mmCIF file of C-alpha atoms in Angstrom:
data_model
loop_
_atom_site.group_PDB
_atom_site.id
_atom_site.type_symbol
_atom_site.label_atom_id
_atom_site.label_comp_id
_atom_site.label_asym_id
_atom_site.label_seq_id
_atom_site.Cartn_x
_atom_site.Cartn_y
_atom_site.Cartn_z
ATOM 1 C CA UNK A 1 5.747 -15.399 3.775
ATOM 2 C CA UNK A 2 9.494 -15.301 3.198
ATOM 3 C CA UNK A 3 10.788 -12.411 1.102
ATOM 4 C CA UNK A 4 13.824 -12.953 -1.100
ATOM 5 C CA UNK A 5 15.659 -9.635 -1.356
ATOM 6 C CA UNK A 6 18.503 -8.874 -3.750
ATOM 7 C CA UNK A 7 20.766 -6.003 -2.658
ATOM 8 C CA UNK A 8 22.314 -4.444 -5.768
ATOM 9 C CA UNK A 9 24.547 -1.484 -6.371
ATOM 10 C CA UNK A 10 27.224 0.479 -4.582
ATOM 11 C CA UNK A 11 29.922 -1.614 -2.868
ATOM 12 C CA UNK A 12 31.960 0.991 -0.997
ATOM 13 C CA UNK A 13 29.847 1.401 2.165
ATOM 14 C CA UNK A 14 28.194 -0.944 4.654
ATOM 15 C CA UNK A 15 24.592 -0.283 3.620
ATOM 16 C CA UNK A 16 23.954 -4.001 2.979
ATOM 17 C CA UNK A 17 25.083 -4.917 6.487
ATOM 18 C CA UNK A 18 22.865 -2.168 7.951
ATOM 19 C CA UNK A 19 19.820 -3.558 6.162
ATOM 20 C CA UNK A 20 20.579 -7.181 7.057
ATOM 21 C CA UNK A 21 21.174 -6.304 10.722
ATOM 22 C CA UNK A 22 18.014 -4.190 10.871
ATOM 23 C CA UNK A 23 15.946 -6.967 9.290
ATOM 24 C CA UNK A 24 17.062 -9.565 11.825
ATOM 25 C CA UNK A 25 14.013 -11.458 13.031
ATOM 26 C CA UNK A 26 12.061 -10.788 9.851
ATOM 27 C CA UNK A 27 11.328 -13.608 7.418
ATOM 28 C CA UNK A 28 13.798 -12.340 4.802
ATOM 29 C CA UNK A 29 16.666 -13.907 2.889
ATOM 30 C CA UNK A 30 19.262 -11.734 1.204
ATOM 31 C CA UNK A 31 21.475 -12.152 -1.819
ATOM 32 C CA UNK A 32 23.957 -9.743 -3.367
ATOM 33 C CA UNK A 33 26.611 -9.453 -6.039
ATOM 34 C CA UNK A 34 30.220 -10.283 -5.257
ATOM 35 C CA UNK A 35 31.326 -7.166 -3.363
ATOM 36 C CA UNK A 36 35.050 -7.909 -3.445
ATOM 37 C CA UNK A 37 35.895 -5.497 -6.247
ATOM 38 C CA UNK A 38 39.075 -7.290 -7.358
ATOM 39 C CA UNK A 39 37.412 -10.703 -7.363
ATOM 40 C CA UNK A 40 34.477 -9.351 -9.343
ATOM 41 C CA UNK A 41 36.726 -7.659 -11.896
ATOM 42 C CA UNK A 42 39.073 -10.636 -12.294
ATOM 43 C CA UNK A 43 36.678 -13.610 -12.117
ATOM 44 C CA UNK A 44 36.566 -14.089 -15.878
ATOM 45 C CA UNK A 45 40.313 -14.325 -16.409
ATOM 46 C CA UNK A 46 40.820 -16.283 -13.188
ATOM 47 C CA UNK A 47 38.401 -18.956 -14.421
ATOM 48 C CA UNK A 48 38.613 -18.757 -18.236
ATOM 49 C CA UNK A 49 42.173 -17.582 -18.806
ATOM 50 C CA UNK A 50 44.136 -14.383 -19.236
ATOM 51 C CA UNK A 51 43.446 -11.748 -21.878
ATOM 52 C CA UNK A 52 45.927 -9.335 -23.409
ATOM 53 C CA UNK A 53 43.319 -6.621 -23.854
ATOM 54 C CA UNK A 54 41.706 -4.935 -20.827
ATOM 55 C CA UNK A 55 38.472 -4.812 -22.831
ATOM 56 C CA UNK A 56 38.295 -8.604 -23.113
ATOM 57 C CA UNK A 57 39.470 -9.008 -19.506
ATOM 58 C CA UNK A 58 36.528 -6.869 -18.345
ATOM 59 C CA UNK A 59 34.170 -8.495 -20.864
ATOM 60 C CA UNK A 60 34.798 -11.991 -19.448
ATOM 61 C CA UNK A 61 34.260 -10.799 -15.879
ATOM 62 C CA UNK A 62 31.099 -8.891 -16.751
ATOM 63 C CA UNK A 63 29.569 -11.948 -18.372
ATOM 64 C CA UNK A 64 30.321 -14.236 -15.425
ATOM 65 C CA UNK A 65 28.983 -11.650 -12.998
ATOM 66 C CA UNK A 66 25.858 -11.336 -15.157
ATOM 67 C CA UNK A 67 25.109 -15.020 -14.611
ATOM 68 C CA UNK A 68 25.052 -14.418 -10.849
ATOM 69 C CA UNK A 69 23.204 -11.098 -11.052
ATOM 70 C CA UNK A 70 20.505 -12.146 -13.505
ATOM 71 C CA UNK A 71 19.828 -15.373 -11.643
ATOM 72 C CA UNK A 72 19.546 -13.558 -8.317
ATOM 73 C CA UNK A 73 17.307 -10.787 -9.670
ATOM 74 C CA UNK A 74 15.039 -13.339 -11.334
ATOM 75 C CA UNK A 75 14.749 -15.277 -8.044
ATOM 76 C CA UNK A 76 14.112 -12.172 -5.918
ATOM 77 C CA UNK A 77 10.773 -10.892 -4.689
ATOM 78 C CA UNK A 78 12.220 -7.454 -3.947
ATOM 79 C CA UNK A 79 15.249 -5.803 -5.561
ATOM 80 C CA UNK A 80 16.931 -2.968 -3.681
ATOM 81 C CA UNK A 81 19.326 -0.893 -5.764
ATOM 82 C CA UNK A 82 21.696 1.508 -3.989
ATOM 83 C CA UNK A 83 23.308 4.435 -5.788
ATOM 84 C CA UNK A 84 26.212 5.808 -3.757
ATOM 85 C CA UNK A 85 27.955 9.151 -3.811
ATOM 86 C CA UNK A 86 31.485 8.142 -4.782
ATOM 87 C CA UNK A 87 31.175 6.533 -8.217
ATOM 88 C CA UNK A 88 28.723 6.364 -11.062
ATOM 89 C CA UNK A 89 27.110 2.950 -10.821
ATOM 90 C CA UNK A 90 26.079 2.131 -14.362
ATOM 91 C CA UNK A 91 25.680 -1.511 -13.384
ATOM 92 C CA UNK A 92 23.215 -0.500 -10.661
ATOM 93 C CA UNK A 93 21.110 1.395 -13.201
ATOM 94 C CA UNK A 94 21.182 -1.656 -15.455
ATOM 95 C CA UNK A 95 20.089 -3.896 -12.547
ATOM 96 C CA UNK A 96 17.219 -1.520 -11.734
ATOM 97 C CA UNK A 97 16.068 -1.578 -15.350
ATOM 98 C CA UNK A 98 16.326 -5.351 -15.541
ATOM 99 C CA UNK A 99 14.352 -5.778 -12.315
ATOM 100 C CA UNK A 100 11.720 -3.344 -13.554
ATOM 101 C CA UNK A 101 11.429 -5.141 -16.898
ATOM 102 C CA UNK A 102 10.846 -8.399 -15.020
ATOM 103 C CA UNK A 103 8.102 -6.779 -12.926
ATOM 104 C CA UNK A 104 10.054 -7.130 -9.676
ATOM 105 C CA UNK A 105 9.216 -4.961 -6.690
ATOM 106 C CA UNK A 106 11.958 -2.339 -6.965
ATOM 107 C CA UNK A 107 13.208 -0.163 -4.112
ATOM 108 C CA UNK A 108 15.791 2.466 -5.004
ATOM 109 C CA UNK A 109 18.148 3.829 -2.354
ATOM 110 C CA UNK A 110 20.075 7.087 -2.830
ATOM 111 C CA UNK A 111 20.640 10.532 -1.387
ATOM 112 C CA UNK A 112 18.528 13.517 -2.379
ATOM 113 C CA UNK A 113 21.407 14.890 -4.466
ATOM 114 C CA UNK A 114 20.785 12.076 -6.988
ATOM 115 C CA UNK A 115 17.036 12.697 -7.353
ATOM 116 C CA UNK A 116 17.254 14.553 -10.649
ATOM 117 C CA UNK A 117 19.836 12.261 -12.258
ATOM 118 C CA UNK A 118 17.857 9.158 -11.279
ATOM 119 C CA UNK A 119 14.332 10.464 -11.927
ATOM 120 C CA UNK A 120 13.575 7.802 -14.541
ATOM 121 C CA UNK A 121 14.889 5.023 -12.308
ATOM 122 C CA UNK A 122 12.935 6.451 -9.366
ATOM 123 C CA UNK A 123 9.773 6.565 -11.496
ATOM 124 C CA UNK A 124 10.053 2.801 -12.097
ATOM 125 C CA UNK A 125 10.494 2.032 -8.388
ATOM 126 C CA UNK A 126 7.729 1.232 -5.930
ATOM 127 C CA UNK A 127 9.676 3.119 -3.246
ATOM 128 C CA UNK A 128 12.612 5.525 -3.142
ATOM 129 C CA UNK A 129 14.495 5.575 0.155
ATOM 130 C CA UNK A 130 17.361 7.774 1.323
ATOM 131 C CA UNK A 131 18.555 5.650 4.262
ATOM 132 C CA UNK A 132 19.054 1.889 4.769
ATOM 133 C CA UNK A 133 16.790 2.023 7.850
ATOM 134 C CA UNK A 134 13.925 3.089 5.568
ATOM 135 C CA UNK A 135 14.467 -0.052 3.481
ATOM 136 C CA UNK A 136 14.263 -2.104 6.694
ATOM 137 C CA UNK A 137 10.994 -0.377 7.602
ATOM 138 C CA UNK A 138 9.624 -1.096 4.120
ATOM 139 C CA UNK A 139 10.460 -4.790 4.537
ATOM 140 C CA UNK A 140 8.965 -4.833 8.050
ATOM 141 C CA UNK A 141 5.759 -3.200 6.818
ATOM 142 C CA UNK A 142 5.441 -5.529 3.815
ATOM 143 C CA UNK A 143 5.910 -8.613 6.020
ATOM 144 C CA UNK A 144 3.999 -7.568 9.157
ATOM 145 C CA UNK A 145 1.831 -4.567 8.314
ATOM 146 C CA UNK A 146 3.453 -2.701 11.228
ATOM 147 C CA UNK A 147 4.483 0.925 10.996
ATOM 148 C CA UNK A 148 7.725 2.239 12.582
ATOM 149 C CA UNK A 149 7.722 3.322 16.200
#
């Protein structure tokens, strides 16, 4: 069985690369949002034309990014959502809710300092991990039935 995994959330660390490297050899394909922050923010005006208002600039980009995100979440078997330390990731919370509403297998990834703030998101998840290596072990177990070690 091939698992399609969507890696959503925080874009300021290399957690995606850690998971993809750790999952090498497993029957997994990965997808993710555009992680180039400037490209993601400016895609709408770059494709559809400039806007005078920052609101409409952001609105265009958000809608184009939603096409990619919704399509990828809908196609995924497992959705991993990472909440980082540096910024509030409202989009990550939205992605977690969307995945949950679709009945996707949801894995949430964040440090223990976010446990209270994300308790409702965590309650919707099938697993809550603190480290990318734990996500890799979840994928390995789901695909092979093997425990770590």
